[in-house]
mmCIF file of C-alpha atoms in Angstrom:
data_model
loop_
_atom_site.group_PDB
_atom_site.id
_atom_site.type_symbol
_atom_site.label_atom_id
_atom_site.label_comp_id
_atom_site.label_asym_id
_atom_site.label_seq_id
_atom_site.Cartn_x
_atom_site.Cartn_y
_atom_site.Cartn_z
ATOM 1 C CA UNK A 1007 -33.225 -11.982 20.825
ATOM 2 C CA UNK A 1008 -31.254 -10.238 18.134
ATOM 3 C CA UNK A 1009 -27.230 -10.679 18.588
ATOM 4 C CA UNK A 1010 -25.598 -7.951 20.003
ATOM 5 C CA UNK A 1011 -22.637 -6.489 17.799
ATOM 6 C CA UNK A 1012 -19.621 -6.339 18.158
ATOM 7 C CA UNK A 1013 -18.741 -2.850 17.515
ATOM 8 C CA UNK A 1014 -20.498 0.339 16.870
ATOM 9 C CA UNK A 1015 -19.515 0.073 13.085
ATOM 10 C CA UNK A 1016 -20.860 -3.621 13.013
ATOM 11 C CA UNK A 1017 -24.407 -1.457 14.234
ATOM 12 C CA UNK A 1018 -24.054 0.792 11.802
ATOM 13 C CA UNK A 1019 -23.435 -1.666 9.277
ATOM 14 C CA UNK A 1020 -26.084 -3.605 10.320
ATOM 15 C CA UNK A 1021 -28.998 -1.106 10.674
ATOM 16 C CA UNK A 1022 -27.984 0.348 6.618
ATOM 17 C CA UNK A 1023 -28.004 -3.536 5.375
ATOM 18 C CA UNK A 1024 -31.104 -4.124 6.711
ATOM 19 C CA UNK A 1025 -32.656 -1.489 5.099
ATOM 20 C CA UNK A 1026 -30.647 -1.478 1.952
ATOM 21 C CA UNK A 1027 -29.842 -4.536 1.638
ATOM 22 C CA UNK A 1028 -26.284 -6.390 1.103
ATOM 23 C CA UNK A 1029 -23.327 -3.914 0.650
ATOM 24 C CA UNK A 1030 -20.142 -4.600 -1.781
ATOM 25 C CA UNK A 1031 -16.744 -5.763 0.032
ATOM 26 C CA UNK A 1032 -15.803 -2.354 -1.304
ATOM 27 C CA UNK A 1033 -18.593 -0.431 0.479
ATOM 28 C CA UNK A 1034 -17.701 -2.559 3.403
ATOM 29 C CA UNK A 1035 -13.822 -1.840 3.408
ATOM 30 C CA UNK A 1036 -14.462 1.357 2.929
ATOM 31 C CA UNK A 1037 -16.362 1.787 5.643
ATOM 32 C CA UNK A 1038 -14.634 0.001 7.844
ATOM 33 C CA UNK A 1039 -11.415 1.693 7.225
ATOM 34 C CA UNK A 1040 -12.605 5.138 6.727
ATOM 35 C CA UNK A 1041 -15.799 6.094 9.025
ATOM 36 C CA UNK A 1042 -15.058 9.297 10.375
ATOM 37 C CA UNK A 1043 -15.908 8.457 14.011
ATOM 38 C CA UNK A 1044 -16.106 4.603 13.932
ATOM 39 C CA UNK A 1045 -13.279 4.028 11.197
ATOM 40 C CA UNK A 1046 -9.996 2.122 11.226
ATOM 41 C CA UNK A 1047 -7.723 4.588 10.418
ATOM 42 C CA UNK A 1048 -9.503 7.124 11.379
ATOM 43 C CA UNK A 1049 -9.819 6.571 15.414
ATOM 44 C CA UNK A 1050 -6.482 4.651 15.576
ATOM 45 C CA UNK A 1051 -2.435 4.317 15.226
ATOM 46 C CA UNK A 1052 -2.080 0.719 13.879
ATOM 47 C CA UNK A 1053 1.694 0.236 13.294
ATOM 48 C CA UNK A 1054 3.937 -1.333 15.431
ATOM 49 C CA UNK A 1055 3.974 -4.327 18.586
ATOM 50 C CA UNK A 1056 1.117 -2.623 19.948
ATOM 51 C CA UNK A 1057 -1.035 -2.044 17.091
ATOM 52 C CA UNK A 1058 -1.922 -4.358 14.611
ATOM 53 C CA UNK A 1059 0.578 -5.256 11.654
ATOM 54 C CA UNK A 1060 4.441 -3.606 11.511
ATOM 55 C CA UNK A 1061 5.214 -2.391 8.501
ATOM 56 C CA UNK A 1062 9.134 -2.556 6.595
ATOM 57 C CA UNK A 1063 9.759 0.413 8.028
ATOM 58 C CA UNK A 1064 9.394 -0.114 11.050
ATOM 59 C CA UNK A 1065 10.907 -3.297 10.995
ATOM 60 C CA UNK A 1066 14.613 -1.292 10.095
ATOM 61 C CA UNK A 1067 16.187 1.645 8.994
ATOM 62 C CA UNK A 1068 17.710 -0.336 6.558
ATOM 63 C CA UNK A 1069 14.687 0.015 3.906
ATOM 64 C CA UNK A 1070 14.175 3.882 4.136
ATOM 65 C CA UNK A 1071 17.522 4.268 3.549
ATOM 66 C CA UNK A 1072 17.830 2.039 0.680
ATOM 67 C CA UNK A 1073 14.455 3.584 -0.994
ATOM 68 C CA UNK A 1074 15.769 7.282 -0.444
ATOM 69 C CA UNK A 1075 18.687 6.861 -2.002
ATOM 70 C CA UNK A 1076 17.047 5.487 -4.812
ATOM 71 C CA UNK A 1077 14.988 7.730 -5.439
ATOM 72 C CA UNK A 1078 18.082 10.449 -4.750
ATOM 73 C CA UNK A 1079 19.847 8.669 -7.543
ATOM 74 C CA UNK A 1080 16.252 8.125 -9.809
ATOM 75 C CA UNK A 1081 16.583 12.501 -9.298
ATOM 76 C CA UNK A 1082 20.194 12.835 -10.217
ATOM 77 C CA UNK A 1083 19.760 10.811 -13.534
ATOM 78 C CA UNK A 1084 16.769 13.243 -14.555
ATOM 79 C CA UNK A 1085 19.056 15.844 -14.141
ATOM 80 C CA UNK A 1086 18.402 17.292 -10.355
ATOM 81 C CA UNK A 1087 15.080 19.112 -11.167
ATOM 82 C CA UNK A 1088 14.027 21.941 -9.076
ATOM 83 C CA UNK A 1089 11.861 22.206 -7.651
ATOM 84 C CA UNK A 1090 10.341 18.723 -6.927
ATOM 85 C CA UNK A 1091 7.944 16.882 -4.878
ATOM 86 C CA UNK A 1092 8.750 14.205 -2.448
ATOM 87 C CA UNK A 1093 6.365 12.440 -1.761
ATOM 88 C CA UNK A 1094 4.487 9.333 0.418
ATOM 89 C CA UNK A 1095 1.762 8.108 -0.179
ATOM 90 C CA UNK A 1096 0.067 6.913 3.433
ATOM 91 C CA UNK A 1097 2.854 7.263 5.444
ATOM 92 C CA UNK A 1098 2.309 6.126 9.039
ATOM 93 C CA UNK A 1099 4.336 7.202 11.141
ATOM 94 C CA UNK A 1100 6.298 9.310 8.773
ATOM 95 C CA UNK A 1101 9.509 7.033 10.238
ATOM 96 C CA UNK A 1102 10.008 5.997 6.254
ATOM 97 C CA UNK A 1103 9.706 10.196 5.419
ATOM 98 C CA UNK A 1104 12.349 10.107 7.830
ATOM 99 C CA UNK A 1105 14.811 7.456 7.143
ATOM 100 C CA UNK A 1106 14.311 8.689 3.671
ATOM 101 C CA UNK A 1107 15.002 12.605 4.587
ATOM 102 C CA UNK A 1108 18.300 11.211 6.746
ATOM 103 C CA UNK A 1109 19.890 8.995 3.702
ATOM 104 C CA UNK A 1110 19.543 11.564 1.507
ATOM 105 C CA UNK A 1111 20.898 14.709 3.450
ATOM 106 C CA UNK A 1112 24.204 14.831 1.680
ATOM 107 C CA UNK A 1113 23.588 14.379 -1.360
ATOM 108 C CA UNK A 1114 24.243 17.768 -3.112
ATOM 109 C CA UNK A 1115 20.910 20.058 -3.797
ATOM 110 C CA UNK A 1116 18.719 17.452 -3.067
ATOM 111 C CA UNK A 1117 17.399 18.762 0.014
ATOM 112 C CA UNK A 1118 17.417 21.952 -1.169
ATOM 113 C CA UNK A 1119 15.364 21.415 -4.385
ATOM 114 C CA UNK A 1120 12.367 19.153 -2.121
ATOM 115 C CA UNK A 1121 8.898 20.114 -1.332
ATOM 116 C CA UNK A 1122 7.464 17.370 0.930
ATOM 117 C CA UNK A 1123 4.593 16.372 0.700
ATOM 118 C CA UNK A 1124 2.068 13.538 2.322
ATOM 119 C CA UNK A 1125 -1.145 12.298 1.549
ATOM 120 C CA UNK A 1126 -2.759 11.403 4.269
ATOM 121 C CA UNK A 1127 -6.503 11.251 5.438
ATOM 122 C CA UNK A 1128 -6.163 10.011 9.162
ATOM 123 C CA UNK A 1129 -5.374 12.872 11.818
ATOM 124 C CA UNK A 1130 -4.327 10.478 14.032
ATOM 125 C CA UNK A 1131 -1.541 9.381 11.764
ATOM 126 C CA UNK A 1132 -1.005 13.137 10.445
ATOM 127 C CA UNK A 1133 -0.159 13.612 14.311
ATOM 128 C CA UNK A 1134 2.311 11.512 14.195
ATOM 129 C CA UNK A 1135 3.741 12.186 11.121
ATOM 130 C CA UNK A 1136 4.253 15.746 12.765
ATOM 131 C CA UNK A 1137 6.270 14.707 15.615
ATOM 132 C CA UNK A 1138 8.462 12.366 13.808
ATOM 133 C CA UNK A 1139 8.844 14.960 10.949
ATOM 134 C CA UNK A 1140 9.619 18.464 13.071
ATOM 135 C CA UNK A 1141 12.064 20.562 12.062
ATOM 136 C CA UNK A 1142 10.330 19.378 8.444
ATOM 137 C CA UNK A 1143 8.243 21.890 6.430
ATOM 138 C CA UNK A 1144 5.922 19.411 5.257
ATOM 139 C CA UNK A 1145 2.710 20.174 3.732
ATOM 140 C CA UNK A 1146 -0.171 17.176 4.085
ATOM 141 C CA UNK A 1147 -3.270 16.625 1.313
ATOM 142 C CA UNK A 1148 -5.805 14.095 0.951
ATOM 143 C CA UNK A 1149 -5.605 13.079 -2.436
ATOM 144 C CA UNK A 1150 -3.114 12.800 -5.018
ATOM 145 C CA UNK A 1151 -4.932 15.359 -7.015
ATOM 146 C CA UNK A 1152 -3.645 18.035 -4.715
ATOM 147 C CA UNK A 1153 0.314 17.120 -5.309
ATOM 148 C CA UNK A 1154 1.872 19.957 -6.539
ATOM 149 C CA UNK A 1155 2.434 20.542 -10.425
ATOM 150 C CA UNK A 1156 5.704 19.984 -10.753
ATOM 151 C CA UNK A 1157 8.817 16.986 -10.687
ATOM 152 C CA UNK A 1158 6.837 14.076 -8.392
ATOM 153 C CA UNK A 1159 9.371 11.901 -6.842
ATOM 154 C CA UNK A 1160 6.679 9.371 -4.713
ATOM 155 C CA UNK A 1161 7.087 6.362 -2.733
ATOM 156 C CA UNK A 1162 3.846 4.681 -1.463
ATOM 157 C CA UNK A 1163 4.871 1.523 0.955
ATOM 158 C CA UNK A 1164 1.801 -0.779 2.102
ATOM 159 C CA UNK A 1165 -0.623 1.753 0.120
ATOM 160 C CA UNK A 1166 -2.728 0.048 -2.199
ATOM 161 C CA UNK A 1167 -3.591 -3.287 -0.532
ATOM 162 C CA UNK A 1168 -6.222 -1.175 2.057
ATOM 163 C CA UNK A 1169 -7.877 0.187 -1.039
ATOM 164 C CA UNK A 1170 -11.431 -0.450 -1.353
ATOM 165 C CA UNK A 1171 -11.821 -3.688 -3.685
ATOM 166 C CA UNK A 1172 -14.649 -5.932 -5.377
ATOM 167 C CA UNK A 1173 -14.117 -9.408 -5.644
ATOM 168 C CA UNK A 1174 -16.243 -11.749 -8.513
ATOM 169 C CA UNK A 1175 -16.449 -15.857 -8.786
ATOM 170 C CA UNK A 1176 -16.689 -17.208 -11.839
ATOM 171 C CA UNK A 1177 -19.973 -18.200 -12.973
ATOM 172 C CA UNK A 1178 -21.195 -20.280 -15.884
ATOM 173 C CA UNK A 1179 -23.647 -17.208 -16.553
ATOM 174 C CA UNK A 1180 -21.334 -14.682 -15.879
ATOM 175 C CA UNK A 1181 -19.969 -13.302 -12.348
ATOM 176 C CA UNK A 1182 -21.275 -13.355 -8.969
ATOM 177 C CA UNK A 1183 -20.214 -10.508 -6.529
ATOM 178 C CA UNK A 1184 -19.226 -10.850 -3.291
ATOM 179 C CA UNK A 1185 -21.096 -9.013 -0.990
ATOM 180 C CA UNK A 1186 -21.554 -8.110 2.752
ATOM 181 C CA UNK A 1187 -24.978 -9.149 4.202
ATOM 182 C CA UNK A 1188 -27.163 -10.309 7.763
ATOM 183 C CA UNK A 1189 -28.333 -14.153 8.154
ATOM 184 C CA UNK A 1190 -30.225 -13.614 11.874
ATOM 185 C CA UNK A 1191 -28.776 -10.611 11.991
ATOM 186 C CA UNK A 1192 -24.848 -11.389 11.909
ATOM 187 C CA UNK A 1193 -23.189 -9.915 9.058
ATOM 188 C CA UNK A 1194 -22.394 -12.614 6.662
ATOM 189 C CA UNK A 1195 -21.213 -12.516 3.054
ATOM 190 C CA UNK A 1196 -22.630 -14.137 0.380
ATOM 191 C CA UNK A 1197 -22.617 -13.949 -3.629
ATOM 192 C CA UNK A 1198 -25.602 -11.698 -6.235
ATOM 193 C CA UNK A 1199 -26.874 -13.196 -8.991
ATOM 194 C CA UNK A 1200 -24.405 -14.145 -11.988
ATOM 195 C CA UNK A 1201 -23.736 -11.014 -14.675
ATOM 196 C CA UNK A 1202 -22.427 -10.193 -17.682
ATOM 197 C CA UNK A 1203 -19.221 -8.111 -15.762
ATOM 198 C CA UNK A 1204 -17.621 -5.529 -18.394
ATOM 199 C CA UNK A 1205 -14.353 -5.305 -16.188
ATOM 200 C CA UNK A 1206 -13.858 -8.729 -16.079
ATOM 201 C CA UNK A 1207 -14.161 -9.968 -20.168
ATOM 202 C CA UNK A 1208 -10.253 -10.385 -20.241
ATOM 203 C CA UNK A 1209 -10.288 -12.590 -17.921
ATOM 204 C CA UNK A 1210 -12.780 -15.012 -19.247
ATOM 205 C CA UNK A 1211 -9.588 -16.495 -20.795
ATOM 206 C CA UNK A 1212 -7.386 -17.138 -17.762
ATOM 207 C CA UNK A 1213 -10.223 -18.523 -15.562
ATOM 208 C CA UNK A 1214 -12.605 -21.275 -14.880
ATOM 209 C CA UNK A 1215 -15.444 -21.776 -13.366
ATOM 210 C CA UNK A 1216 -15.545 -21.404 -9.733
ATOM 211 C CA UNK A 1217 -12.593 -18.670 -9.875
ATOM 212 C CA UNK A 1218 -12.128 -15.705 -7.614
ATOM 213 C CA UNK A 1219 -10.693 -12.343 -9.100
ATOM 214 C CA UNK A 1220 -10.742 -9.175 -7.348
ATOM 215 C CA UNK A 1221 -10.580 -5.673 -8.625
ATOM 216 C CA UNK A 1222 -9.444 -2.606 -7.537
ATOM 217 C CA UNK A 1223 -11.576 0.106 -8.513
ATOM 218 C CA UNK A 1224 -10.033 3.368 -7.117
ATOM 219 C CA UNK A 1225 -6.655 2.175 -7.636
ATOM 220 C CA UNK A 1226 -6.722 2.962 -11.151
ATOM 221 C CA UNK A 1227 -7.915 6.993 -10.616
ATOM 222 C CA UNK A 1228 -4.783 7.206 -8.460
ATOM 223 C CA UNK A 1229 -2.050 5.537 -10.556
ATOM 224 C CA UNK A 1230 -3.129 7.265 -13.210
ATOM 225 C CA UNK A 1231 -2.593 10.381 -11.439
ATOM 226 C CA UNK A 1232 0.211 9.485 -10.116
ATOM 227 C CA UNK A 1233 1.234 8.688 -13.601
ATOM 228 C CA UNK A 1234 0.206 10.929 -15.974
ATOM 229 C CA UNK A 1235 1.987 14.021 -13.743
ATOM 230 C CA UNK A 1236 5.383 11.925 -13.940
ATOM 231 C CA UNK A 1237 4.719 11.109 -17.256
ATOM 232 C CA UNK A 1238 4.579 15.513 -18.313
ATOM 233 C CA UNK A 1239 6.865 16.189 -15.702
ATOM 234 C CA UNK A 1240 9.113 14.265 -15.065
ATOM 235 C CA UNK A 1241 10.144 11.818 -11.639
ATOM 236 C CA UNK A 1242 9.786 8.727 -10.747
ATOM 237 C CA UNK A 1243 7.659 6.538 -8.423
ATOM 238 C CA UNK A 1244 8.265 2.890 -6.770
ATOM 239 C CA UNK A 1245 5.079 1.132 -5.015
ATOM 240 C CA UNK A 1246 6.052 -1.665 -2.257
ATOM 241 C CA UNK A 1247 2.785 -3.831 -1.004
ATOM 242 C CA UNK A 1248 2.648 -7.454 -0.790
ATOM 243 C CA UNK A 1249 0.503 -8.839 -4.455
ATOM 244 C CA UNK A 1250 1.138 -10.381 -7.515
ATOM 245 C CA UNK A 1251 1.200 -9.375 -10.917
ATOM 246 C CA UNK A 1252 -2.310 -10.328 -11.833
ATOM 247 C CA UNK A 1253 -5.006 -10.443 -9.156
ATOM 248 C CA UNK A 1254 -5.872 -14.251 -8.389
ATOM 249 C CA UNK A 1255 -7.585 -16.511 -5.906
ATOM 250 C CA UNK A 1256 -9.359 -14.794 -2.227
ATOM 251 C CA UNK A 1257 -7.158 -12.339 -0.779
ATOM 252 C CA UNK A 1258 -9.447 -10.425 1.470
ATOM 253 C CA UNK A 1259 -7.908 -11.075 4.862
ATOM 254 C CA UNK A 1260 -8.008 -9.282 8.264
ATOM 255 C CA UNK A 1261 -5.310 -8.364 11.098
ATOM 256 C CA UNK A 1262 -5.946 -7.940 14.281
ATOM 257 C CA UNK A 1263 -3.079 -7.570 17.173
ATOM 258 C CA UNK A 1264 -0.842 -9.237 14.878
ATOM 259 C CA UNK A 1265 -3.375 -12.070 13.781
ATOM 260 C CA UNK A 1266 -5.067 -12.913 11.399
ATOM 261 C CA UNK A 1267 -9.250 -12.397 12.002
ATOM 262 C CA UNK A 1268 -12.329 -13.133 10.255
ATOM 263 C CA UNK A 1269 -13.042 -9.670 8.124
ATOM 264 C CA UNK A 1270 -16.558 -9.603 9.525
ATOM 265 C CA UNK A 1271 -15.989 -10.202 13.043
ATOM 266 C CA UNK A 1272 -15.158 -6.840 14.187
ATOM 267 C CA UNK A 1273 -15.757 -4.202 11.580
ATOM 268 C CA UNK A 1274 -13.519 -0.937 12.693
ATOM 269 C CA UNK A 1275 -11.478 -2.676 14.772
ATOM 270 C CA UNK A 1276 -9.665 -4.649 12.663
ATOM 271 C CA UNK A 1277 -6.698 -3.894 9.083
ATOM 272 C CA UNK A 1278 -8.458 -4.704 6.231
ATOM 273 C CA UNK A 1279 -6.632 -5.800 2.959
ATOM 274 C CA UNK A 1280 -6.408 -7.092 -0.040
ATOM 275 C CA UNK A 1281 -2.869 -8.251 -2.407
ATOM 276 C CA UNK A 1282 -1.883 -5.274 -4.794
ATOM 277 C CA UNK A 1283 -2.860 -6.839 -8.521
ATOM 278 C CA UNK A 1284 0.122 -4.931 -9.803
ATOM 279 C CA UNK A 1285 -0.442 -6.041 -13.274
ATOM 280 C CA UNK A 1286 -3.632 -3.031 -13.268
ATOM 281 C CA UNK A 1287 -1.101 -0.734 -11.837
ATOM 282 C CA UNK A 1288 1.910 -1.271 -14.666
ATOM 283 C CA UNK A 1289 -1.025 -0.609 -17.438
ATOM 284 C CA UNK A 1290 -2.768 1.909 -15.820
ATOM 285 C CA UNK A 1291 0.869 3.373 -15.944
ATOM 286 C CA UNK A 1292 1.344 2.688 -19.389
ATOM 287 C CA UNK A 1293 -2.109 3.825 -20.283
ATOM 288 C CA UNK A 1294 -1.382 7.460 -18.947
ATOM 289 C CA UNK A 1295 1.748 7.433 -20.860
ATOM 290 C CA UNK A 1296 4.413 6.555 -18.171
ATOM 291 C CA UNK A 1297 7.024 3.848 -18.252
ATOM 292 C CA UNK A 1298 6.331 1.138 -16.160
ATOM 293 C CA UNK A 1299 9.117 -1.965 -14.688
ATOM 294 C CA UNK A 1300 8.974 -4.780 -14.323
ATOM 295 C CA UNK A 1301 7.828 -6.393 -10.589
ATOM 296 C CA UNK A 1302 10.354 -7.179 -8.192
ATOM 297 C CA UNK A 1303 10.275 -8.905 -5.413
ATOM 298 C CA UNK A 1304 10.985 -7.078 -1.957
ATOM 299 C CA UNK A 1305 13.779 -9.421 -1.067
ATOM 300 C CA UNK A 1306 15.368 -8.963 -4.820
ATOM 301 C CA UNK A 1307 15.058 -5.394 -4.939
ATOM 302 C CA UNK A 1308 16.875 -4.492 -1.409
ATOM 303 C CA UNK A 1309 19.595 -6.620 -2.322
ATOM 304 C CA UNK A 1310 20.194 -5.110 -5.584
ATOM 305 C CA UNK A 1311 20.713 -1.801 -3.432
ATOM 306 C CA UNK A 1312 23.183 -2.774 -1.098
ATOM 307 C CA UNK A 1313 21.424 -3.792 1.722
ATOM 308 C CA UNK A 1314 23.643 -6.560 2.661
ATOM 309 C CA UNK A 1315 26.582 -3.923 2.662
ATOM 310 C CA UNK A 1316 24.574 -1.765 4.836
ATOM 311 C CA UNK A 1317 23.799 -4.039 7.022
ATOM 312 C CA UNK A 1318 27.310 -5.015 7.561
ATOM 313 C CA UNK A 1319 28.192 -1.880 8.373
ATOM 314 C CA UNK A 1320 25.229 -1.400 10.194
ATOM 315 C CA UNK A 1321 26.451 -4.117 12.358
ATOM 316 C CA UNK A 1322 30.106 -3.767 12.854
ATOM 317 C CA UNK A 1323 29.089 -0.876 16.636
ATOM 318 C CA UNK A 1324 26.464 -2.993 17.922
ATOM 319 C CA UNK A 1325 26.538 -4.882 20.560
ATOM 320 C CA UNK A 1326 25.247 -9.246 20.671
ATOM 321 C CA UNK A 1327 21.940 -7.751 21.648
ATOM 322 C CA UNK A 1328 21.403 -5.482 19.686
ATOM 323 C CA UNK A 1329 23.018 -7.661 16.566
ATOM 324 C CA UNK A 1330 20.678 -9.856 17.074
ATOM 325 C CA UNK A 1331 17.575 -7.717 16.492
ATOM 326 C CA UNK A 1332 19.630 -6.459 13.271
ATOM 327 C CA UNK A 1333 20.375 -9.781 11.843
ATOM 328 C CA UNK A 1334 16.439 -10.829 12.358
ATOM 329 C CA UNK A 1335 15.601 -7.542 10.519
ATOM 330 C CA UNK A 1336 17.422 -8.308 7.926
ATOM 331 C CA UNK A 1337 15.682 -11.654 7.072
ATOM 332 C CA UNK A 1338 12.138 -10.103 7.451
ATOM 333 C CA UNK A 1339 12.743 -7.887 5.407
ATOM 334 C CA UNK A 1340 14.619 -10.244 2.736
ATOM 335 C CA UNK A 1341 13.931 -13.947 3.934
ATOM 336 C CA UNK A 1342 12.199 -15.419 0.613
ATOM 337 C CA UNK A 1343 9.366 -17.018 3.116
ATOM 338 C CA UNK A 1344 8.786 -13.946 4.504
ATOM 339 C CA UNK A 1345 8.342 -10.295 2.931
ATOM 340 C CA UNK A 1346 11.314 -11.191 1.074
ATOM 341 C CA UNK A 1347 9.316 -12.983 -1.624
ATOM 342 C CA UNK A 1348 5.514 -11.881 -0.258
ATOM 343 C CA UNK A 1349 6.051 -8.086 -0.905
ATOM 344 C CA UNK A 1350 6.694 -6.940 -4.763
ATOM 345 C CA UNK A 1351 7.821 -3.378 -6.167
ATOM 346 C CA UNK A 1352 7.449 -1.762 -9.589
ATOM 347 C CA UNK A 1353 8.286 1.902 -10.533
ATOM 348 C CA UNK A 1354 7.147 4.608 -12.833
ATOM 349 C CA UNK A 1355 9.378 6.680 -14.497
ATOM 350 C CA UNK A 1356 8.317 9.348 -17.704
ATOM 351 C CA UNK A 1357 9.341 7.190 -21.256
ATOM 352 C CA UNK A 1358 13.125 7.193 -22.415
ATOM 353 C CA UNK A 1359 14.125 8.337 -19.281
ATOM 354 C CA UNK A 1360 16.387 5.857 -16.624
ATOM 355 C CA UNK A 1361 14.155 3.521 -14.102
ATOM 356 C CA UNK A 1362 15.446 3.868 -10.393
ATOM 357 C CA UNK A 1363 17.830 1.753 -9.537
ATOM 358 C CA UNK A 1364 16.992 -1.498 -8.805
ATOM 359 C CA UNK A 1365 14.131 -1.601 -11.399
ATOM 360 C CA UNK A 1366 14.275 -2.861 -15.392
ATOM 361 C CA UNK A 1367 11.905 -2.562 -18.116
ATOM 362 C CA UNK A 1368 10.006 -5.909 -18.859
ATOM 363 C CA UNK A 1369 12.004 -8.528 -21.147
#
């Protein structure tokens, strides 16, 4: 008897693959995360203790406050343009934007000139954002192409890691692509036949046979759109995510209830991600006419922005239990063995313009 599939999404994928053959990881991720009926992000709030993962803004208000003041200083350095778009990609529950707005409330003219735009495809999360940002005039769009044509100050925290990837294994005859197929009616990973891949010609210099390289086809047009707007109209973008300067190795993974799980076991019920290639994002930004900063670890960035001083100030009014939680949150955000080194950041700004605080140009 055929095995019963674990989720409705698994059943849909199995039927599709049985008719048309194996699919790429990019196709698999896109279906699992964004299917209108059974997609992970379209059907649930994945954040927090009751969800599958916790992002930096949910860990402590300090993260959003420092990002907000960083963005406000970038706005001041560019002459306080108004009106301007204050945007976030993949805003979760709206926690980061709420903290940014609270921290920047006292910055003269900042709130008077901003127009808040959230890029969010999930109706479930849009509803959460609306609740969290009640009292603010917020505009929602589905893509970065819909952002207003004016100075753009944008943040993307844990956005690019959820974009679908293609994964390749180097072979003596070229590259084999990782695919999702069916074996005995069970979703299984396999490899395509080797072939030359023009997109990976530049990786022949730094890889050897058997090594894995991942590319994210949808990240390039998104970064191009952001950087082009910033280059022409002014503004800045900050991208924070887990990843490294250059993609290397198998980073495709799934999280469910804060635990690593088999990415094929329960499609549509687990979060699927891959590490971000910051070099690819920086190259795309520069090709669009903007300046990309040096990649900086999250812990180093937060230290540059004053998290130690902010943590000390907040701790002054805390009781013992609150202080323990506060210290744990600080360590989780900044420690090298936690998020401090795993997560990285880059900033994008117009050429011949100061980068946001905490960021420097590559040497």
